[in-house]
PDB file of N, CA and C in Angstrom:
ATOM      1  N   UNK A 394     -75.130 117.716  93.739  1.00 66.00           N
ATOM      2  CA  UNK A 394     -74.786 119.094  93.452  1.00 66.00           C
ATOM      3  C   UNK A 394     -74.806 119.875  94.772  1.00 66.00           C
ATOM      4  N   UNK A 395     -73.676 120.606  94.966  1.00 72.00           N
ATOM      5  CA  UNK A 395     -73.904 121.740  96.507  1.00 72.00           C
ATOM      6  C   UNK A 395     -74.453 122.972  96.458  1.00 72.00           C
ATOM      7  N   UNK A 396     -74.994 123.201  97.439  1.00 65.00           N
ATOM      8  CA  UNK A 396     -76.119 124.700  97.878  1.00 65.00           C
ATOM      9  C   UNK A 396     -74.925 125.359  96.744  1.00 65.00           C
ATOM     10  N   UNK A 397     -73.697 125.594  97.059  1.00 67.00           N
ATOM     11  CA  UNK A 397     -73.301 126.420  96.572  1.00 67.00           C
ATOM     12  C   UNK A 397     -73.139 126.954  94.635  1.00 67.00           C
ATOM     13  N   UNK A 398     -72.997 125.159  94.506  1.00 67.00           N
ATOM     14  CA  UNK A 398     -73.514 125.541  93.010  1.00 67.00           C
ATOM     15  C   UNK A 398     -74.632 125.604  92.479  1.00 67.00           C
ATOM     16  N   UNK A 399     -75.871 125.200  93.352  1.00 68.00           N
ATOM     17  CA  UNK A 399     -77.104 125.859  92.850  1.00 68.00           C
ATOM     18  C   UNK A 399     -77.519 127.326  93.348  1.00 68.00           C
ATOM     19  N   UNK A 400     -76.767 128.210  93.607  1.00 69.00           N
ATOM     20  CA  UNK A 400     -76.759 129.587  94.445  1.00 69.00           C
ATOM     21  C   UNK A 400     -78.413 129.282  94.911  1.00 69.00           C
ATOM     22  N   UNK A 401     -77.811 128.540  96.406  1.00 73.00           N
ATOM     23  CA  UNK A 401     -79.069 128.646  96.795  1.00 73.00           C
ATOM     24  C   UNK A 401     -78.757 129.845  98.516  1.00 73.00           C
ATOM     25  N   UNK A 402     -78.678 130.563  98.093  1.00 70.00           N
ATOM     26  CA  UNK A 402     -78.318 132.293  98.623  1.00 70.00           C
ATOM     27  C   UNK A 402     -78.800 132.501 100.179  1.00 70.00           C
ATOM     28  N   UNK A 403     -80.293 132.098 100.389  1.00 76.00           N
ATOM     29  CA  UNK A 403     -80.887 132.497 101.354  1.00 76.00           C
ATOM     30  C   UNK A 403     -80.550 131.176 102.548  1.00 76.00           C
ATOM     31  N   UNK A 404     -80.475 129.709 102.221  1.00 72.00           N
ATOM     32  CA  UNK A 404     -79.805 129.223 102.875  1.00 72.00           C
ATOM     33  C   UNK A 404     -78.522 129.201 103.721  1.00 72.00           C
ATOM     34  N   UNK A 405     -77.597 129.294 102.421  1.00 72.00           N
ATOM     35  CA  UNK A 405     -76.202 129.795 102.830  1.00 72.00           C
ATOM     36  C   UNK A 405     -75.884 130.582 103.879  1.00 72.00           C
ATOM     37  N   UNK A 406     -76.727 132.160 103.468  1.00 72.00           N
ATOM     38  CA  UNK A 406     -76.452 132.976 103.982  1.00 72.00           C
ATOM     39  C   UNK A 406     -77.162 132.391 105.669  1.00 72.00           C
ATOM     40  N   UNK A 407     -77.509 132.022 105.830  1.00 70.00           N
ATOM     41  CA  UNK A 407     -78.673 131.757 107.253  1.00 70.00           C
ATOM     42  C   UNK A 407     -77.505 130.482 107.973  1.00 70.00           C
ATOM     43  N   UNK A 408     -76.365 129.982 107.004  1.00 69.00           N
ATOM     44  CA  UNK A 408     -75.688 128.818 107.480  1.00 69.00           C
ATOM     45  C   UNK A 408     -74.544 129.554 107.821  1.00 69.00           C
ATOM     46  N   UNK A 409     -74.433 130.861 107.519  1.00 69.00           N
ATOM     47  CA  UNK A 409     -72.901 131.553 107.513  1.00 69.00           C
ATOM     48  C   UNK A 409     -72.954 132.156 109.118  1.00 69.00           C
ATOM     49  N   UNK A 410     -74.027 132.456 109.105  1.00 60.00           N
ATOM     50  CA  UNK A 410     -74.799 133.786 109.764  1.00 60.00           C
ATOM     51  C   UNK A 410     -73.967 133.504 111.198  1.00 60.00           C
ATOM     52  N   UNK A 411     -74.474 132.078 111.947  1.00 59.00           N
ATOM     53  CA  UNK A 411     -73.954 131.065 113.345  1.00 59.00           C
ATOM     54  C   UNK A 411     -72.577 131.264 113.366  1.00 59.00           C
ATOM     55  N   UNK A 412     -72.113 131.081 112.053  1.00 61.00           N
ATOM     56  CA  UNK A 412     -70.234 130.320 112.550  1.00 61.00           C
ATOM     57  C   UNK A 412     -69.544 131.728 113.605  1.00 61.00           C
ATOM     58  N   UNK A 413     -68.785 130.894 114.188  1.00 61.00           N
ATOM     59  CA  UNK A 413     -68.038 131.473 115.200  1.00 61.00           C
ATOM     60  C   UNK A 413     -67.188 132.050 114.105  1.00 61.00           C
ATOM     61  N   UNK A 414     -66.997 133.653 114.376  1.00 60.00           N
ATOM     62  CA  UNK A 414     -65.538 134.335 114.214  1.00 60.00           C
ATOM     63  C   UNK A 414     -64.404 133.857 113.951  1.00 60.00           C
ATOM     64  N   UNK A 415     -64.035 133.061 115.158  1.00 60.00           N
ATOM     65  CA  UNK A 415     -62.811 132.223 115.579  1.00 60.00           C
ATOM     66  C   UNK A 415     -62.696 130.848 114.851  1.00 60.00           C
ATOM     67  N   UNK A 416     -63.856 130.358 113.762  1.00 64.00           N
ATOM     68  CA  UNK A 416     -63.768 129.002 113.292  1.00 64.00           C
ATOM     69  C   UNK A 416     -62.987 129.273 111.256  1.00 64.00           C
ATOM     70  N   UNK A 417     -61.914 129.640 111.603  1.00 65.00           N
ATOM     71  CA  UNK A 417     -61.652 129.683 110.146  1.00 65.00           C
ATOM     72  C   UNK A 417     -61.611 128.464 109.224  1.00 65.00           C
ATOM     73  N   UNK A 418     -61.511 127.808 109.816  1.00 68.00           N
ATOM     74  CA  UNK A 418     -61.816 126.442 109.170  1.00 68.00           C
ATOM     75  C   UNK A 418     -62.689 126.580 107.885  1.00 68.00           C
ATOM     76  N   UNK A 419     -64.271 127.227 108.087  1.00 67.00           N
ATOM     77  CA  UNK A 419     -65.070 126.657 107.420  1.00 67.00           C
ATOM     78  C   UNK A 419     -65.881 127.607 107.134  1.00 67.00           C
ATOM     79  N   UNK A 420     -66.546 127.839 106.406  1.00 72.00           N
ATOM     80  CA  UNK A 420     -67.636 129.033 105.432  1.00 72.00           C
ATOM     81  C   UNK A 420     -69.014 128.613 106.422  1.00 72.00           C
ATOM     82  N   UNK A 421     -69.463 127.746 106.612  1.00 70.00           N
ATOM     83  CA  UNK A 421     -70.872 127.228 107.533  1.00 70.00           C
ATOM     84  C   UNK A 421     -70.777 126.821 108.262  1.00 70.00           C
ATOM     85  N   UNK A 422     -71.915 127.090 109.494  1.00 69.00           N
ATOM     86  CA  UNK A 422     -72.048 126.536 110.645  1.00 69.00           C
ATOM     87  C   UNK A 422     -73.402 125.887 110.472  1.00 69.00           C
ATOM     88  N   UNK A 423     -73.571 124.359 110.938  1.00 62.00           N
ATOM     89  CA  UNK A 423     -75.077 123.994 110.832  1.00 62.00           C
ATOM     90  C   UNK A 423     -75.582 124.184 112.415  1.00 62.00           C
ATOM     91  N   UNK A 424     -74.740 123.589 113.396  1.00 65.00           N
ATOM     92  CA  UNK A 424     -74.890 122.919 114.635  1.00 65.00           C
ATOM     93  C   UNK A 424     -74.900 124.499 115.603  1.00 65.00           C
ATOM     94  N   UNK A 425     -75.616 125.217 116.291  1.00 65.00           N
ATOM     95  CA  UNK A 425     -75.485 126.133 117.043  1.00 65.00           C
ATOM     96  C   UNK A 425     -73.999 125.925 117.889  1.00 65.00           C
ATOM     97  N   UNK A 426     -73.574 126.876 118.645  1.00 66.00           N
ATOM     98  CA  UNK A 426     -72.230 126.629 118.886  1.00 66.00           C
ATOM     99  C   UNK A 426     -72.480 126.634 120.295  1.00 66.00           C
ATOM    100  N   UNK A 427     -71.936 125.341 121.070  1.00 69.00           N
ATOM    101  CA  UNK A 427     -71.931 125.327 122.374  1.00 69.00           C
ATOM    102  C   UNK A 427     -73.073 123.909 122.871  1.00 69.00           C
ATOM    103  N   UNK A 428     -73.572 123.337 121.619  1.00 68.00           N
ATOM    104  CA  UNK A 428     -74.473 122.335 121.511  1.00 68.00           C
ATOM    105  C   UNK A 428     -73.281 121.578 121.521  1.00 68.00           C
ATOM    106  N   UNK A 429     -73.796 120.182 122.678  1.00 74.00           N
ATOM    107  CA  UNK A 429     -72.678 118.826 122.786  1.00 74.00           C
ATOM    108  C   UNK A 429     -74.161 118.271 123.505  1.00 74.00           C
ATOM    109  N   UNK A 430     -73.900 116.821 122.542  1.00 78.00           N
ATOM    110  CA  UNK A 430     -74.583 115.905 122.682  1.00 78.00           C
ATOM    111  C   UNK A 430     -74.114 115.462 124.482  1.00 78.00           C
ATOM    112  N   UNK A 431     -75.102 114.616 124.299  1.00 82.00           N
ATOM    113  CA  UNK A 431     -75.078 114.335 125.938  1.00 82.00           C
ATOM    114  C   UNK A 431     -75.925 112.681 126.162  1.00 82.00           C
ATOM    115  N   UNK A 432     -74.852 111.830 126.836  1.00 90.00           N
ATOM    116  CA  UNK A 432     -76.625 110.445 127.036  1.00 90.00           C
ATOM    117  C   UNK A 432     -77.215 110.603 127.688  1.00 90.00           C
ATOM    118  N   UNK A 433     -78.498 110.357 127.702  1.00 92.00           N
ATOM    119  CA  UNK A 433     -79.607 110.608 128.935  1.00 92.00           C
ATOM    120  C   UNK A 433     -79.495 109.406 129.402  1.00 92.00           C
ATOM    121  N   UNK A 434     -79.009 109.403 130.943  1.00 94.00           N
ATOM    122  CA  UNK A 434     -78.609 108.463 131.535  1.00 94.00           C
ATOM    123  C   UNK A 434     -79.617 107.804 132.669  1.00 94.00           C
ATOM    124  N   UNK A 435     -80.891 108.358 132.777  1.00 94.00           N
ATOM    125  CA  UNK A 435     -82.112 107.956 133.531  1.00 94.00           C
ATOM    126  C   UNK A 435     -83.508 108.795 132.861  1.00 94.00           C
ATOM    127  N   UNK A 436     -84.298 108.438 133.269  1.00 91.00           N
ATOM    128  CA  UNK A 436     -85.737 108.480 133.006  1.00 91.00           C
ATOM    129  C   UNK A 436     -86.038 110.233 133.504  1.00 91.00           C
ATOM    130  N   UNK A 437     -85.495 110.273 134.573  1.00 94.00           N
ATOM    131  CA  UNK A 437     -85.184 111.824 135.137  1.00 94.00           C
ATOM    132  C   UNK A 437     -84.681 112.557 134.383  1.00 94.00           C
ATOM    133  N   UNK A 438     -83.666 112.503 134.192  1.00 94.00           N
ATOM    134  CA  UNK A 438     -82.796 113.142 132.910  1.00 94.00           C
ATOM    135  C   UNK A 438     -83.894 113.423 131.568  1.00 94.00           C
ATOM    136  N   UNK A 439     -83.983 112.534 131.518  1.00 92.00           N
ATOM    137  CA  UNK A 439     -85.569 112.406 130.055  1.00 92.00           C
ATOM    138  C   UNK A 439     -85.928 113.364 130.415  1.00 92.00           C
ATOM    139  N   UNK A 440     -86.620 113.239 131.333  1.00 91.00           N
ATOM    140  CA  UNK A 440     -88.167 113.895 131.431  1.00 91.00           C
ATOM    141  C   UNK A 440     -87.394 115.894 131.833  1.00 91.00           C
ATOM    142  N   UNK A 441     -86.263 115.973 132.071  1.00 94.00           N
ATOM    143  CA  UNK A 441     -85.764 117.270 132.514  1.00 94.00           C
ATOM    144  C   UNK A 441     -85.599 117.724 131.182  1.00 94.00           C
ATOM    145  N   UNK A 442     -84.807 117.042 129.791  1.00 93.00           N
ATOM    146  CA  UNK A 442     -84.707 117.362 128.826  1.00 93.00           C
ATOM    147  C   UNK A 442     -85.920 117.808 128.056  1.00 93.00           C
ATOM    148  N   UNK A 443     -86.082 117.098 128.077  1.00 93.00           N
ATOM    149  CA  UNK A 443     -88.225 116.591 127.217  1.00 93.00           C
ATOM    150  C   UNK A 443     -88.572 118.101 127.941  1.00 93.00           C
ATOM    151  N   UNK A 444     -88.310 118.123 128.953  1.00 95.00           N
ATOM    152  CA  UNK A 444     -89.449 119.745 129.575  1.00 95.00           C
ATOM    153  C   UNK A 444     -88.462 120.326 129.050  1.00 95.00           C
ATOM    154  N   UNK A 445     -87.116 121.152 129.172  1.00 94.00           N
ATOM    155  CA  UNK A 445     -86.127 122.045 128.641  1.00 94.00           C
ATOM    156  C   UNK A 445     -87.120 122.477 127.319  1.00 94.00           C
ATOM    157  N   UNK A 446     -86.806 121.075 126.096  1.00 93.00           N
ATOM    158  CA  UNK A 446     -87.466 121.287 124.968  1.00 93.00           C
ATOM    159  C   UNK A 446     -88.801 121.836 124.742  1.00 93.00           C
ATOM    160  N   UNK A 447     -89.676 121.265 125.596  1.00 95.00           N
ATOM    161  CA  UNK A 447     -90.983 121.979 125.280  1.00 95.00           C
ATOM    162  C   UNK A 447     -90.987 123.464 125.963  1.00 95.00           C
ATOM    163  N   UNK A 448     -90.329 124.111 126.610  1.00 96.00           N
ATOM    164  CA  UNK A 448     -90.306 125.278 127.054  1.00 96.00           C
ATOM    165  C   UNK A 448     -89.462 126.215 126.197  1.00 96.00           C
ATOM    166  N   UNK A 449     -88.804 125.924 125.558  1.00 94.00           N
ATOM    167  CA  UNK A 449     -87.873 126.693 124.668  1.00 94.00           C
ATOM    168  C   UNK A 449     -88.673 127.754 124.061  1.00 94.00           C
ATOM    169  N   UNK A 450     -89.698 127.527 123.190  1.00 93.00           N
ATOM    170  CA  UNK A 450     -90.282 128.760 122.760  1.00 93.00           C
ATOM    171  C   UNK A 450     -91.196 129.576 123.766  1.00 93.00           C
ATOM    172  N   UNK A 451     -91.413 129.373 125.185  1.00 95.00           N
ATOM    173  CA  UNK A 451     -92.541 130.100 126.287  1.00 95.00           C
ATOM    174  C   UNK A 451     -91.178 130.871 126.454  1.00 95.00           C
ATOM    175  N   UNK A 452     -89.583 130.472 126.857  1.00 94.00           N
ATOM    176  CA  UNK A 452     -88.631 131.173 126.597  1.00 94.00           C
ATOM    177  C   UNK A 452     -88.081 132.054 125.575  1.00 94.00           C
ATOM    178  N   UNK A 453     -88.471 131.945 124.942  1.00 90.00           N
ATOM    179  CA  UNK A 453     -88.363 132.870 123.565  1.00 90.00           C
ATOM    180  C   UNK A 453     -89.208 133.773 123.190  1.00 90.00           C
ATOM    181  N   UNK A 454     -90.570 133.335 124.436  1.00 93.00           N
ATOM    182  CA  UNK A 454     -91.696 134.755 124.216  1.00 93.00           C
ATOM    183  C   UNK A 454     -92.960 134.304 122.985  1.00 93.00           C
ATOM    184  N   UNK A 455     -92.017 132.933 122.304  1.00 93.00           N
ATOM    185  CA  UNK A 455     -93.399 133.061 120.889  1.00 93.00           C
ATOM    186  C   UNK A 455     -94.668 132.520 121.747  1.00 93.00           C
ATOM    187  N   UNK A 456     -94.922 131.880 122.690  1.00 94.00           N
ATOM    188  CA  UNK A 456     -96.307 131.221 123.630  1.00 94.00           C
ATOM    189  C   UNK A 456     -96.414 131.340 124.893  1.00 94.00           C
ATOM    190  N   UNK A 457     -97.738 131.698 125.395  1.00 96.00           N
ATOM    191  CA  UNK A 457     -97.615 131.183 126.572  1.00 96.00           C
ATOM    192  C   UNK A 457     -97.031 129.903 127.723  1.00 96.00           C
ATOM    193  N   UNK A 458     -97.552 128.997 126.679  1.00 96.00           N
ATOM    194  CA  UNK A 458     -97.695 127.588 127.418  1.00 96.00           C
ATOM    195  C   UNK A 458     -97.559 126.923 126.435  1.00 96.00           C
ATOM    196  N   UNK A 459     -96.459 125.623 126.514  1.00 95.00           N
ATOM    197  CA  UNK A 459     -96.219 124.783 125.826  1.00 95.00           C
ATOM    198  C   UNK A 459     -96.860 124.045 124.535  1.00 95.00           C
ATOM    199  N   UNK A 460     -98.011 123.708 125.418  1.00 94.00           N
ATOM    200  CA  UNK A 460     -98.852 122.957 124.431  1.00 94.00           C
ATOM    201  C   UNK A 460     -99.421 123.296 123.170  1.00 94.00           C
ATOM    202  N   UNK A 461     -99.493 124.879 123.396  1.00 93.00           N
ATOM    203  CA  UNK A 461    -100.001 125.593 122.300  1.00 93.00           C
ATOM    204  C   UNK A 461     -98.716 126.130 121.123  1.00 93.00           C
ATOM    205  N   UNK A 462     -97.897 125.358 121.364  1.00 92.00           N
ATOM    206  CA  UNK A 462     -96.513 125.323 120.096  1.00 92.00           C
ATOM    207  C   UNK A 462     -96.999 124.314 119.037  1.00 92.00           C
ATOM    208  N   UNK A 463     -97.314 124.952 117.888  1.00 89.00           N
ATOM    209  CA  UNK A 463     -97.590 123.774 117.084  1.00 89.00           C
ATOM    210  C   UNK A 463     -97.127 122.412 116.802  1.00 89.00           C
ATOM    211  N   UNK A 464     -96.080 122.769 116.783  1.00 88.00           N
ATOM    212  CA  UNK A 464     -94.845 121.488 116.214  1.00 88.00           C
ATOM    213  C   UNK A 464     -94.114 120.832 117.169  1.00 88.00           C
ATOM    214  N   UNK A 465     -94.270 121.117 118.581  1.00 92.00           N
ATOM    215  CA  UNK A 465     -94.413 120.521 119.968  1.00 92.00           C
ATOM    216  C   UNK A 465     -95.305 119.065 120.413  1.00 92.00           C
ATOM    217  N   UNK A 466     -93.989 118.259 121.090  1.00 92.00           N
ATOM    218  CA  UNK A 466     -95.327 116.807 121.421  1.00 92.00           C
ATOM    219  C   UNK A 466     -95.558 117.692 122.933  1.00 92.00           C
ATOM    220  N   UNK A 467     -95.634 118.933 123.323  1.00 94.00           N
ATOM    221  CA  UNK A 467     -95.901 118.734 124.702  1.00 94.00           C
ATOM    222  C   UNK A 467     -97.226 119.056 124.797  1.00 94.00           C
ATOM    223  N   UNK A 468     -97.732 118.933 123.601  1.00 92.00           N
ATOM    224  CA  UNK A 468     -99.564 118.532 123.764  1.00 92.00           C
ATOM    225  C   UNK A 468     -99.991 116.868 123.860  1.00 92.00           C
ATOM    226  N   UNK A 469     -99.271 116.226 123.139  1.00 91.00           N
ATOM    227  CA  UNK A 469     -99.139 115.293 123.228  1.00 91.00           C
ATOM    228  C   UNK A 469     -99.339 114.369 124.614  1.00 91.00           C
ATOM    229  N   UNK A 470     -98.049 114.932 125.217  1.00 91.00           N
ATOM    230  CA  UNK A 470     -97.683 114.718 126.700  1.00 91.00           C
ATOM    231  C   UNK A 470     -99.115 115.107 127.819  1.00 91.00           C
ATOM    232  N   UNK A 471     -99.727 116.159 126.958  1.00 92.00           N
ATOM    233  CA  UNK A 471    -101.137 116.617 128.129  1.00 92.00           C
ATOM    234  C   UNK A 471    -102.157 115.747 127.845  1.00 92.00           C
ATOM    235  N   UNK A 472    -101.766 114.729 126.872  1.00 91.00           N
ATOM    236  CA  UNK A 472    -103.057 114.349 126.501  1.00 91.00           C
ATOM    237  C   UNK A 472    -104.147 114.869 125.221  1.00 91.00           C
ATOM    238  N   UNK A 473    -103.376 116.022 125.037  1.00 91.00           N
ATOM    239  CA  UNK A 473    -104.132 116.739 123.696  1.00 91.00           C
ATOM    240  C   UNK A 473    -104.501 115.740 122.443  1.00 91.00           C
ATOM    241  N   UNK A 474    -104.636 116.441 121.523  1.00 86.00           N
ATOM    242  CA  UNK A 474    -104.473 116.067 120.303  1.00 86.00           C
ATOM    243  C   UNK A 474    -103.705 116.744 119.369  1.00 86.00           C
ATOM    244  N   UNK A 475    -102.742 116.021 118.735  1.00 81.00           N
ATOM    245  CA  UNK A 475    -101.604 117.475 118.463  1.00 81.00           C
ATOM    246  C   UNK A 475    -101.005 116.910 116.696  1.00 81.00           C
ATOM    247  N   UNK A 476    -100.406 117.662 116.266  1.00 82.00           N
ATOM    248  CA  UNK A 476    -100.239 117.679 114.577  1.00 82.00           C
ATOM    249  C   UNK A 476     -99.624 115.926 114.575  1.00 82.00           C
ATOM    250  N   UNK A 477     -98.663 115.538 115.247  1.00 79.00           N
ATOM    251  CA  UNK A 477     -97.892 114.247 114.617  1.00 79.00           C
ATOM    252  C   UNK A 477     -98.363 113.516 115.948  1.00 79.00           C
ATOM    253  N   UNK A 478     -98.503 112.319 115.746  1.00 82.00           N
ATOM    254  CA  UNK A 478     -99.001 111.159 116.577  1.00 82.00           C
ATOM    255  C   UNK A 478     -97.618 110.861 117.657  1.00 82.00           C
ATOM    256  N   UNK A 479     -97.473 111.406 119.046  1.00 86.00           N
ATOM    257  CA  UNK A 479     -95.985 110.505 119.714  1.00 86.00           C
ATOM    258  C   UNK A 479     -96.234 109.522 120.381  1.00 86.00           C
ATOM    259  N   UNK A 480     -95.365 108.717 120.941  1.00 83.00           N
ATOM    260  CA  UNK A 480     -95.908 107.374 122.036  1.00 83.00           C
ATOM    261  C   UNK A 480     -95.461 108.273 123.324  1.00 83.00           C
ATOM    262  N   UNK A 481     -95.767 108.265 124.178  1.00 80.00           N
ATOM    263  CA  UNK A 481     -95.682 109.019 125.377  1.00 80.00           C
ATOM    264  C   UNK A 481     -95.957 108.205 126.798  1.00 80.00           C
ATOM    265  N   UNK A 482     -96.295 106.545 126.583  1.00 78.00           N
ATOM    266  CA  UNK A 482     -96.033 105.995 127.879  1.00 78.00           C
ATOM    267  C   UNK A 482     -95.208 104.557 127.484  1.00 78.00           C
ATOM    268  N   UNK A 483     -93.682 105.685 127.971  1.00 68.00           N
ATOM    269  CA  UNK A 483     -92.208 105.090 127.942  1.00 68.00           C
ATOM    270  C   UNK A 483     -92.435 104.517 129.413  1.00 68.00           C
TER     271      UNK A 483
END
C-alpha cells in the first residue's frame, strides 16, 4: 500500500518539501539535491569523508564536538563508548 493511500500527510509533506522547482517529473524528493555518490578510492579519501560526516552537525550548530552527537560513530573512533557497537580498525 503507498504513503499516499494511507494519507500518511506528515511524511509526504517533509518528501515534497526538497524537490527541486524545476523537477516536474515527480511529487517527491527522497535524495537531497546535489548528492552524487562517489567511490572512495583510498583510505585518505575514507578517513576525509568519515570526518566530513562526523562534523556535519558541529556545522549545523546542534554540538560542540563530534563525539557528543548521539547517533555518531565519531565516539566510537575516540575510543568512547557510544549507542551502536562500530569496527574502527580498518
Amino acid at each position: 500500500m503507498s504513503l499516499e493511500a494511507r494519507s500518511i500527510r506528515t511524511l509526504l509533506d517533509g518528501l515534497a518539501y526538497p524537490k527541486a522547482a524545476h523537477k516536474g517529473d515527480r511529487e517527491f524528493q527522497l535524495w537531497q539535491e546535489g548528492s552524487h555518490p562517489q567511490i572512495i578510492q583510498s583510505e585518505e579519501m575514507l578517513r576525509q569523508k568519515l570526518e566530513s560526516i562526523h562534523n556535519n552537525p558541529v556545522k549545523r550548530g546542534s554540538i560542540r564536538d563530534p563525539v557528543h552527537w548521539r547517533y555518531s560513530s565519531a565516539g566510537n573512533y575516540a575510543g568512547l563508548e557510544a549507542l551502536v557497537s562500530v569496527t574502527t580498525d580498518w
